[in-house]
Short mmCIF file of C-alpha atoms and ligand atoms in Angstrom, two decimals:
data_model
loop_
_atom_site.label_atom_id
_atom_site.label_comp_id
_atom_site.label_asym_id
_atom_site.label_seq_id
_atom_site.Cartn_x
_atom_site.Cartn_y
_atom_site.Cartn_z
CA UNK V 128 39.46 40.19 144.89
CA UNK V 129 39.22 41.01 148.59
CA UNK V 130 36.53 43.23 150.00
CA UNK V 131 37.22 46.26 152.19
CA UNK V 132 35.21 48.17 154.77
CA UNK V 133 36.32 51.65 155.84
CA UNK V 134 34.89 53.28 158.94
CA UNK V 135 35.55 57.00 159.24
CA UNK V 136 35.72 59.14 162.39
CA UNK V 137 35.92 62.92 162.49
CA UNK V 138 35.77 65.72 159.98
CA UNK V 139 34.98 66.16 156.30
CA UNK V 140 38.68 65.94 155.46
CA UNK V 141 38.66 62.41 156.88
CA UNK V 142 35.51 61.55 154.93
CA UNK V 143 37.19 62.78 151.78
CA UNK V 144 40.43 60.87 152.50
CA UNK V 145 38.44 57.67 153.08
CA UNK V 146 36.56 58.17 149.83
CA UNK V 147 39.82 58.58 147.91
CA UNK V 148 41.33 55.45 149.50
CA UNK V 149 38.15 53.47 148.75
CA UNK V 150 38.22 54.67 145.13
CA UNK V 151 41.90 53.69 144.81
CA UNK V 152 41.11 50.23 146.17
CA UNK V 153 38.11 49.83 143.84
CA UNK V 154 40.33 50.81 140.91
CA UNK V 155 42.63 47.92 141.90
CA UNK V 156 39.71 45.49 141.90
CA UNK V 157 38.72 45.46 145.56
CA UNK V 158 35.02 45.48 146.34
CA UNK V 159 33.41 47.62 149.04
CA UNK V 160 31.88 45.59 151.87
CA UNK V 161 28.68 46.70 153.60
CA UNK V 162 30.03 46.04 157.10
CA UNK V 163 33.11 44.90 159.00
CA UNK V 164 31.47 41.52 159.57
CA UNK V 165 31.72 40.57 155.91
CA UNK V 166 34.94 42.36 154.90
CA UNK V 167 38.34 40.81 154.24
CA UNK V 168 39.99 44.10 155.17
CA UNK V 169 38.77 46.63 157.75
CA UNK V 170 40.29 50.09 157.94
CA UNK V 171 39.52 52.71 160.57
CA UNK V 172 40.22 56.27 159.47
CA UNK V 173 40.78 57.98 162.79
CA UNK V 174 40.39 61.42 164.32
CA UNK V 175 42.51 62.95 167.09
CA UNK V 176 40.71 66.23 167.60
CA UNK V 177 38.98 64.99 170.73
CA UNK V 178 39.97 62.36 173.22
CA UNK V 179 36.58 60.69 172.84
CA UNK V 180 37.13 60.13 169.09
CA UNK V 181 40.45 58.39 169.78
CA UNK V 182 38.95 56.20 172.48
CA UNK V 183 36.05 55.23 170.22
CA UNK V 184 38.38 54.09 167.44
CA UNK V 185 40.64 52.17 169.84
CA UNK V 186 37.67 50.41 171.45
CA UNK V 187 36.17 49.62 168.07
CA UNK V 188 39.42 48.07 166.86
CA UNK V 189 39.93 46.07 170.08
CA UNK V 190 36.40 44.77 169.76
CA UNK V 191 36.78 43.81 166.09
CA UNK V 192 40.11 42.01 166.46
CA UNK V 193 38.68 40.13 169.43
CA UNK V 194 35.77 38.81 167.36
CA UNK V 195 37.97 38.13 164.33
CA UNK V 196 40.32 35.93 166.39
CA UNK V 197 37.44 33.52 166.95
CA UNK V 198 35.42 33.92 163.77
CA UNK V 199 37.54 35.41 160.96
CA UNK V 200 41.22 34.64 161.62
CA UNK V 201 42.35 35.87 158.19
CA UNK V 202 40.78 39.31 158.45
CA UNK V 203 43.22 42.22 157.95
CA UNK V 204 42.98 45.36 160.14
CA UNK V 205 44.43 48.81 159.66
CA UNK V 206 44.45 52.27 161.21
CA UNK V 207 44.71 55.34 158.98
CA UNK V 208 44.63 59.09 159.55
CA UNK V 209 45.31 61.40 162.47
CA UNK V 210 45.58 58.93 165.34
CA UNK V 211 47.64 56.59 163.15
CA UNK V 212 49.96 59.53 162.47
CA UNK V 213 50.38 60.58 166.08
CA UNK V 214 50.65 57.11 167.64
CA UNK V 215 52.25 55.02 164.86
CA UNK V 216 53.91 51.81 166.10
CA UNK V 217 52.32 52.31 169.55
CA UNK V 218 49.01 51.15 168.03
CA UNK V 219 50.45 47.79 167.02
CA UNK V 220 52.22 47.44 170.38
CA UNK V 221 48.85 47.95 172.01
CA UNK V 222 46.82 45.82 169.57
CA UNK V 223 49.21 43.24 168.06
CA UNK V 224 46.58 41.88 165.69
CA UNK V 225 46.51 45.13 163.76
CA UNK V 226 48.40 44.73 160.46
CA UNK V 227 48.68 48.22 159.03
CA UNK V 228 49.14 51.79 160.28
CA UNK V 229 49.23 54.56 157.65
CA UNK V 230 49.72 58.23 158.52
CA UNK V 231 48.13 61.32 157.03
CA UNK V 232 50.65 61.70 154.22
CA UNK V 233 50.39 58.05 153.18
CA UNK V 234 46.73 57.44 152.32
CA UNK V 235 47.67 56.79 148.69
CA UNK V 236 50.04 53.98 149.74
CA UNK V 237 47.27 52.02 151.47
CA UNK V 238 46.29 49.95 148.44
CA UNK V 239 49.88 48.83 147.74
CA UNK V 240 50.52 48.04 151.41
CA UNK V 241 47.38 45.91 151.57
CA UNK V 242 48.48 44.02 148.46
CA UNK V 243 51.79 43.22 150.15
CA UNK V 244 50.14 42.07 153.37
CA UNK V 245 47.49 40.00 151.59
CA UNK V 246 50.14 38.37 149.38
CA UNK V 247 52.11 37.46 152.53
CA UNK V 248 55.16 39.45 151.43
CA UNK V 249 55.03 41.60 154.55
CA UNK V 250 53.56 41.04 157.96
CA UNK V 251 53.11 44.40 159.68
CA UNK V 252 53.47 47.81 158.05
CA UNK V 253 53.71 51.16 159.85
CA UNK V 254 54.30 54.20 157.66
CA UNK V 255 53.88 57.67 159.13
CA UNK V 256 56.74 59.41 157.33
CA UNK V 257 56.29 62.75 155.59
CA UNK V 258 56.01 62.53 151.82
CA UNK V 259 56.44 65.38 149.39
CA UNK V 260 53.47 66.10 147.12
CA UNK V 261 51.20 63.81 149.12
CA UNK V 262 48.69 66.70 149.24
CA UNK V 263 48.04 66.04 145.54
CA UNK V 264 47.37 62.33 146.08
CA UNK V 265 43.81 62.72 147.41
CA UNK V 266 42.03 62.95 144.05
CA UNK V 267 39.98 59.83 143.21
CA UNK V 268 36.21 59.98 143.75
CA UNK V 269 33.55 57.36 144.23
CA UNK V 270 30.70 58.92 142.33
CA UNK V 271 28.98 55.81 141.13
CA UNK V 272 26.53 54.22 143.44
CA UNK V 273 26.30 57.22 145.75
CA UNK V 274 23.51 59.53 144.68
CA UNK V 275 24.51 62.44 146.91
CA UNK V 276 28.11 62.38 145.77
CA UNK V 277 27.24 62.37 142.10
CA UNK V 278 25.63 65.79 142.56
CA UNK V 279 27.95 67.37 145.06
CA UNK V 280 31.63 66.59 145.58
CA UNK V 281 34.43 67.61 147.91
CA UNK V 282 37.84 68.45 146.49
CA UNK V 283 40.86 68.49 148.77
CA UNK V 284 42.95 71.57 147.87
CA UNK V 285 45.58 71.49 150.60
CA UNK V 286 46.76 69.62 153.66
CA UNK V 287 48.08 70.76 157.02
CA UNK V 288 47.88 73.90 159.11
CA UNK V 289 50.44 76.45 160.32
CA UNK V 290 48.19 78.30 162.75
CA UNK V 291 49.01 76.24 165.86
CA UNK V 292 45.95 77.20 167.88
CA UNK V 293 46.87 76.23 171.41
CA UNK V 294 44.03 73.70 171.76
CA UNK V 295 44.48 71.94 168.44
CA UNK V 296 46.36 68.79 167.54
CA UNK V 297 45.90 69.14 163.78
CA UNK V 298 49.23 70.85 162.95
CA UNK V 299 50.97 67.89 164.64
CA UNK V 300 48.93 65.20 162.88
CA UNK V 301 48.52 66.80 159.46
CA UNK V 302 51.81 68.69 159.26
CA UNK V 303 52.67 72.02 157.67
CA UNK V 304 50.41 73.63 155.06
CA UNK V 305 50.95 72.13 151.61
CA UNK V 306 48.85 73.19 148.64
CA UNK V 307 48.10 71.63 145.28
CA UNK V 308 48.46 73.73 142.16
CA UNK V 309 45.51 75.66 140.73
CA UNK V 310 45.77 73.72 137.43
CA UNK V 311 45.69 70.38 139.22
CA UNK V 312 42.64 71.30 141.29
CA UNK V 313 40.78 72.78 138.32
CA UNK V 314 41.47 69.61 136.29
CA UNK V 315 39.92 67.49 139.07
CA UNK V 316 36.91 69.82 139.28
CA UNK V 317 36.43 69.77 135.49
CA UNK V 318 36.48 65.98 135.50
CA UNK V 319 33.87 65.89 138.27
CA UNK V 320 31.61 68.32 136.40
CA UNK V 321 31.94 66.22 133.23
CA UNK V 322 30.65 63.29 135.33
CA UNK V 323 27.54 65.19 136.47
CA UNK V 324 28.70 67.03 139.60
CA UNK V 325 26.96 70.39 140.03
CA UNK V 326 28.39 71.61 143.32
CA UNK V 327 31.98 71.53 144.51
CA UNK V 328 33.19 72.20 148.05
CA UNK V 329 36.87 73.11 148.24
CA UNK V 330 38.29 71.42 151.28
CA UNK V 331 41.24 71.96 153.61
CA UNK V 332 42.10 72.44 157.28
CA UNK V 333 42.46 76.17 156.66
CA UNK V 334 41.43 76.75 153.06
CA UNK V 335 41.88 80.49 153.13
CA UNK V 336 45.63 79.91 153.60
CA UNK V 337 45.68 78.02 150.31
CA UNK V 338 48.82 78.62 148.23
CA UNK V 339 50.23 81.29 150.55
CA UNK V 340 53.79 80.09 150.17
CA UNK V 341 53.76 79.31 146.46
CA UNK V 342 51.32 81.61 144.67
CA UNK V 343 51.84 85.39 144.78
CA UNK V 344 48.95 87.75 145.42
CA UNK V 345 47.99 89.15 142.01
CA UNK V 346 45.85 92.24 141.37
CA UNK V 347 44.99 92.27 145.06
CA UNK V 348 43.74 88.68 144.94
CA UNK V 349 45.12 86.09 147.33
CA UNK V 350 45.99 82.63 146.02
CA UNK V 351 42.73 81.29 147.43
CA UNK V 352 40.61 83.86 145.62
CA UNK V 353 42.57 83.16 142.42
CA UNK V 354 41.66 79.49 142.85
CA UNK V 355 37.96 80.26 143.45
CA UNK V 356 38.01 82.46 140.31
CA UNK V 357 39.54 79.64 138.26
CA UNK V 358 37.02 77.06 139.50
CA UNK V 359 34.21 79.54 138.84
CA UNK V 360 35.16 79.50 135.13
CA UNK V 361 34.18 75.83 134.73
CA UNK V 362 31.16 75.52 132.46
CA UNK V 363 28.43 73.34 133.88
CA UNK V 364 29.45 73.91 137.50
CA UNK V 365 26.56 75.56 139.34
CA UNK V 366 27.75 76.08 142.88
CA UNK V 367 31.01 76.56 144.81
CA UNK V 368 31.48 76.27 148.56
CA UNK V 369 34.55 75.92 150.77
CA UNK V 370 35.38 74.70 154.26
CA UNK V 371 36.99 75.43 156.66
CA UNK V 372 38.23 78.97 156.32
CA UNK V 373 39.94 81.01 159.04
CA UNK V 374 38.66 84.48 159.95
CA UNK V 375 42.16 85.81 159.20
CA UNK V 376 41.65 84.80 155.58
CA UNK V 377 38.61 87.02 155.03
CA UNK V 378 40.38 89.90 153.34
CA UNK V 379 38.47 92.35 151.17
CA UNK V 380 39.35 90.26 148.10
CA UNK V 381 37.41 87.29 149.47
CA UNK V 382 34.48 89.41 150.68
CA UNK V 383 34.38 91.03 147.25
CA UNK V 384 34.39 87.56 145.59
CA UNK V 385 31.03 86.89 147.27
CA UNK V 386 29.57 89.97 145.57
CA UNK V 387 31.27 89.21 142.24
CA UNK V 388 30.95 85.46 141.70
CA UNK V 389 27.39 84.16 141.30
CA UNK V 390 28.41 80.49 141.66
CA UNK V 391 29.96 81.16 145.08
CA UNK V 392 27.11 80.19 147.40
CA UNK V 393 26.00 82.69 150.02
CA UNK V 394 27.04 80.62 152.98
CA UNK V 395 30.12 80.81 155.18
CA UNK V 396 31.23 78.52 157.97
CA UNK V 397 33.65 80.71 159.95
CA UNK V 398 34.99 79.18 163.18
CA UNK V 399 35.05 81.89 165.87
CA UNK V 400 35.82 79.60 168.88
CA UNK V 401 35.23 82.33 171.51
CA UNK V 402 33.71 85.78 171.90
CA UNK V 403 36.33 86.87 174.43
CA UNK V 404 39.39 88.74 173.17
CA UNK V 405 41.34 87.53 176.18
CA UNK V 406 40.68 83.90 175.26
CA UNK V 407 41.13 84.41 171.51
CA UNK V 408 44.64 85.62 172.32
CA UNK V 409 45.43 82.66 174.56
CA UNK V 410 43.99 80.32 171.94
CA UNK V 411 46.38 81.93 169.41
CA UNK V 412 43.56 82.57 166.96
CA UNK V 413 45.04 85.69 165.39
CA UNK V 414 41.95 87.96 165.35
CA UNK V 415 39.80 89.89 167.75
CA UNK V 416 36.08 89.85 168.41
CA UNK V 417 35.81 93.22 166.65
CA UNK V 418 37.61 91.92 163.56
CA UNK V 419 35.31 88.87 163.44
CA UNK V 420 32.19 91.04 163.74
CA UNK V 421 33.56 93.33 161.03
CA UNK V 422 33.90 90.36 158.65
CA UNK V 423 30.31 89.27 159.29
CA UNK V 424 29.07 92.80 158.63
CA UNK V 425 30.99 93.03 155.36
CA UNK V 426 29.79 89.61 154.20
CA UNK V 427 26.17 90.47 154.97
CA UNK V 428 26.59 93.67 153.04
CA UNK V 429 28.16 91.83 150.06
CA UNK V 430 25.54 89.05 150.09
CA UNK V 431 22.36 89.87 152.03
CA UNK V 432 20.82 86.71 153.48
CA UNK V 433 24.16 84.86 153.60
CA UNK V 434 24.02 81.81 155.91
CA UNK V 435 26.62 82.05 158.67
CA UNK V 436 27.67 79.08 160.77
CA UNK V 437 30.54 78.66 163.20
CA UNK V 438 32.44 76.45 165.67
CA UNK V 439 32.69 77.46 169.32
CA UNK V 440 34.69 75.93 172.18
CA UNK V 441 33.28 76.19 175.69
CA UNK V 442 35.30 75.54 178.83
CA UNK V 443 38.74 76.43 177.44
CA UNK V 444 41.27 76.51 180.32
CA UNK V 445 40.80 79.66 182.38
CA UNK V 446 37.50 80.60 180.74
CA UNK V 447 35.74 82.80 183.30
CA UNK V 448 32.03 83.41 183.52
CA UNK V 449 32.75 86.83 182.05
CA UNK V 450 34.60 85.30 179.05
CA UNK V 451 31.72 82.94 178.51
CA UNK V 452 29.23 85.85 178.68
CA UNK V 453 31.25 87.43 175.87
CA UNK V 454 30.68 84.31 173.77
CA UNK V 455 26.95 84.40 174.54
CA UNK V 456 26.77 88.04 173.56
CA UNK V 457 28.67 87.39 170.32
CA UNK V 458 26.21 84.61 169.46
CA UNK V 459 23.33 87.03 170.12
CA UNK V 460 24.95 89.71 168.02
CA UNK V 461 25.79 87.54 165.00
CA UNK V 462 22.66 85.35 165.12
CA UNK V 463 24.36 82.30 163.63
CA UNK V 464 22.24 80.02 161.46
CA UNK V 465 24.09 77.09 162.98
CA UNK V 466 26.86 76.73 165.56
CA UNK V 467 28.78 73.56 166.39
CA UNK V 468 29.67 73.73 170.07
CA UNK V 469 32.52 71.70 171.51
CA UNK V 470 33.35 71.18 175.14
CA UNK V 471 37.10 71.75 175.46
CA UNK V 472 38.98 68.43 175.43
CA UNK V 473 42.70 68.50 176.36
CA UNK V 474 44.88 67.02 173.62
CA UNK V 475 48.27 65.66 174.52
CA UNK V 476 51.26 67.73 173.37
CA UNK V 477 49.16 70.86 172.79
CA UNK V 478 49.95 73.96 174.90
CA UNK V 479 46.39 74.29 176.24
CA UNK V 480 46.51 70.81 177.78
CA UNK V 481 49.13 72.04 180.27
CA UNK V 482 47.55 75.40 181.01
CA UNK V 483 46.36 76.31 184.48
CA UNK V 484 42.66 76.70 185.08
CA UNK V 485 41.36 73.45 183.52
CA UNK V 486 37.61 73.49 184.11
CA UNK V 487 35.48 70.73 185.51
CA UNK V 488 33.22 68.61 183.32
CA UNK V 489 30.24 70.05 185.18
CA UNK V 490 31.16 73.64 184.27
CA UNK V 491 31.80 72.68 180.63
CA UNK V 492 28.49 70.89 180.42
CA UNK V 493 26.56 73.73 181.99
CA UNK V 494 28.08 76.28 179.58
CA UNK V 495 27.55 73.97 176.64
CA UNK V 496 23.91 73.65 177.60
CA UNK V 497 23.38 77.42 177.95
CA UNK V 498 25.07 78.25 174.66
CA UNK V 499 23.28 75.45 172.84
CA UNK V 500 19.92 76.71 174.08
CA UNK V 501 20.69 80.22 172.87
CA UNK V 502 22.03 79.11 169.49
CA UNK V 503 19.04 76.83 168.92
CA UNK V 504 16.56 79.58 169.82
CA UNK V 505 18.19 82.01 167.41
CA UNK V 506 18.46 79.40 164.64
CA UNK V 507 14.81 78.39 165.09
CA UNK V 508 13.77 82.05 164.69
CA UNK V 509 15.92 82.39 161.56
CA UNK V 510 14.54 79.18 160.07
CA UNK V 511 10.98 80.24 160.88
CA UNK V 512 11.52 83.50 158.98
CA UNK V 513 12.05 81.45 155.82
CA UNK V 514 8.55 79.93 155.94
CA UNK V 515 6.55 81.36 153.04
CA UNK V 516 9.64 82.33 151.04
CA UNK V 517 10.79 80.77 147.80
CA UNK V 518 14.30 79.31 147.80
CA UNK V 519 16.51 77.65 145.23
CA UNK V 520 17.72 74.16 146.08
CA UNK V 521 20.07 71.65 144.49
CA UNK V 522 18.46 68.23 144.90
CA UNK V 523 20.97 65.73 146.28
CA UNK V 524 18.84 62.60 146.71
CA UNK V 525 16.55 60.89 149.21
CA UNK V 526 16.26 62.43 152.68
CA UNK V 527 18.43 60.56 155.18
CA UNK V 528 15.70 60.57 157.84
CA UNK V 529 12.87 59.70 155.49
CA UNK V 530 14.09 58.08 152.27
CA UNK V 531 10.57 58.28 150.80
CA UNK V 532 11.11 62.04 150.45
CA UNK V 533 13.84 63.96 148.65
CA UNK V 534 16.28 66.51 150.05
CA UNK V 535 18.19 69.42 148.64
CA UNK V 536 20.26 72.29 149.96
CA UNK V 537 19.59 76.00 149.65
CA UNK V 538 22.41 78.23 148.49
CA UNK V 539 22.87 79.29 152.12
CA UNK V 540 23.35 75.62 153.05
CA UNK V 541 20.05 74.77 154.70
CA UNK V 542 18.48 71.36 154.16
CA UNK V 543 15.06 71.31 152.49
CA UNK V 544 12.96 68.13 152.46
CA UNK V 545 10.13 67.81 149.94
CA UNK V 546 7.93 65.26 148.18
CA UNK V 547 9.78 64.38 145.03
CA UNK V 548 11.23 61.49 143.15
CA UNK V 549 14.46 60.28 141.67
CA UNK V 550 13.90 62.37 138.55
CA UNK V 551 14.58 65.50 140.65
CA UNK V 552 18.07 64.36 141.65
CA UNK V 553 20.71 66.79 140.43
CA UNK V 554 18.16 69.43 139.51
CA UNK V 555 18.36 73.04 140.60
CA UNK V 556 14.78 73.93 141.48
CA UNK V 557 12.69 76.50 143.30
CA UNK V 558 10.58 75.43 146.24
CA UNK V 559 8.27 77.31 148.55
CA UNK V 560 9.04 76.74 152.23
CA UNK V 561 5.94 75.57 154.06
CA UNK V 562 7.34 74.62 157.46
CA UNK V 563 10.51 74.85 159.55
CA UNK V 564 11.80 72.08 161.81
CA UNK V 565 14.98 71.73 163.78
CA UNK V 566 17.70 72.72 161.29
CA UNK V 567 15.50 71.43 158.46
CA UNK V 568 13.07 73.22 156.17
CA UNK V 569 10.13 71.57 154.45
CA UNK V 570 9.18 72.74 150.99
CA UNK V 571 6.72 72.28 148.18
CA UNK V 572 7.80 72.72 144.58
CA UNK V 573 4.19 72.77 143.35
CA UNK V 574 3.06 76.02 144.95
CA UNK V 575 5.43 78.50 143.41
CA UNK V 576 4.23 81.99 142.58
S1 SF4 K 877 43.35 76.88 162.35
FE1 SF4 K 877 43.65 76.29 164.49
S2 SF4 K 877 41.85 74.99 164.91
FE2 SF4 K 877 42.02 75.09 162.69
S3 SF4 K 877 43.24 73.26 162.10
FE3 SF4 K 877 44.66 75.00 162.34
S4 SF4 K 877 45.41 74.87 164.45
FE4 SF4 K 877 43.53 73.59 164.32
#
């Protein structure tokens, strides 16, 4: 059977989609190649969130088809995901040696389309049409052979987004919000737990909007909280996380779930994007700075020590020095454990791309630098405070930077590296933190009190 290599750009949703496609191909008998140089089929799962990500994927494909023409004339090439969705046929017009383009509602068709191309029944296939129930088609996992994944798995609970933030291309590439049923998701989680998974991360573009259209609020609990409750019931599951939520989704029912559900880890990645109310409004975020700060306060009250991370955009069109100062002051006030900072990148067909007041690269870089320095200083202080404390970790496998050591994650989502061995994999264990590095803690399981 042919071998396939999938290269993934972008977010965790894309990683999860690629994993499901790979698992579907393996189930059909394909093997997974270690690199594009030895694969019969190469698929790029693309991201459109930033212009740079699109350019990288286009350049990569142009480069690969160029080499293949000379060295591997029978190699098959395909684009999947967000850029495939937004550009469709245009990708083949631009790169005529590409064979397949599958959009974001068609991942599950990839295996059949490849069969048809490899059998010579079809030449080029472009499919970016909407498909009902496609949100429930991302379900297969590749647990075997990947140590990390056999301990911790991501489960896609919904697709799409209805928020239409003015800077974001996702609602156009992923479509309207569509949610799987609670029973379907719980069945997938149960199966994963029966195969050794201890931690599940519920995944979606805007997970807190899960089931809004289809599942009524019951006893004050939103559909999302009902789902978390149902997953929490699974025997053998130790930890639950979710990403990405929207601040709007942090009602009292969700805050209260943190106090009520011991398996729900005390960590929250809540994208704030800006500390300026003026910009939050123009970004169409749907909350104010005060509302965001109120959520953080409630969460910290419900779960003291909760790890809080965020996403922030710098250099949004029209961002004044005063707006940016508001973001700096919000970062000081919240003291994020981690913040992912993005320099604003105009995306075609989004309202922000045509707004007045586009800022220069120099201004964006300077603000990025200042915010990064602040966030790193605060995070370093927070990490340092953990030295000498005892934390619980779930051991995922060898450390990526130093495979001779093992790594696990605290409940508040911090990486801990320690001297261990394969027998620790999958274990929940206590370690004493002996040292803090840059976004990494170092621990020793042998010096517990
Ligand atoms: S909530 Fe906003 S930023 Fe997030 S995916 Fe939806 S439109 Fe994009």
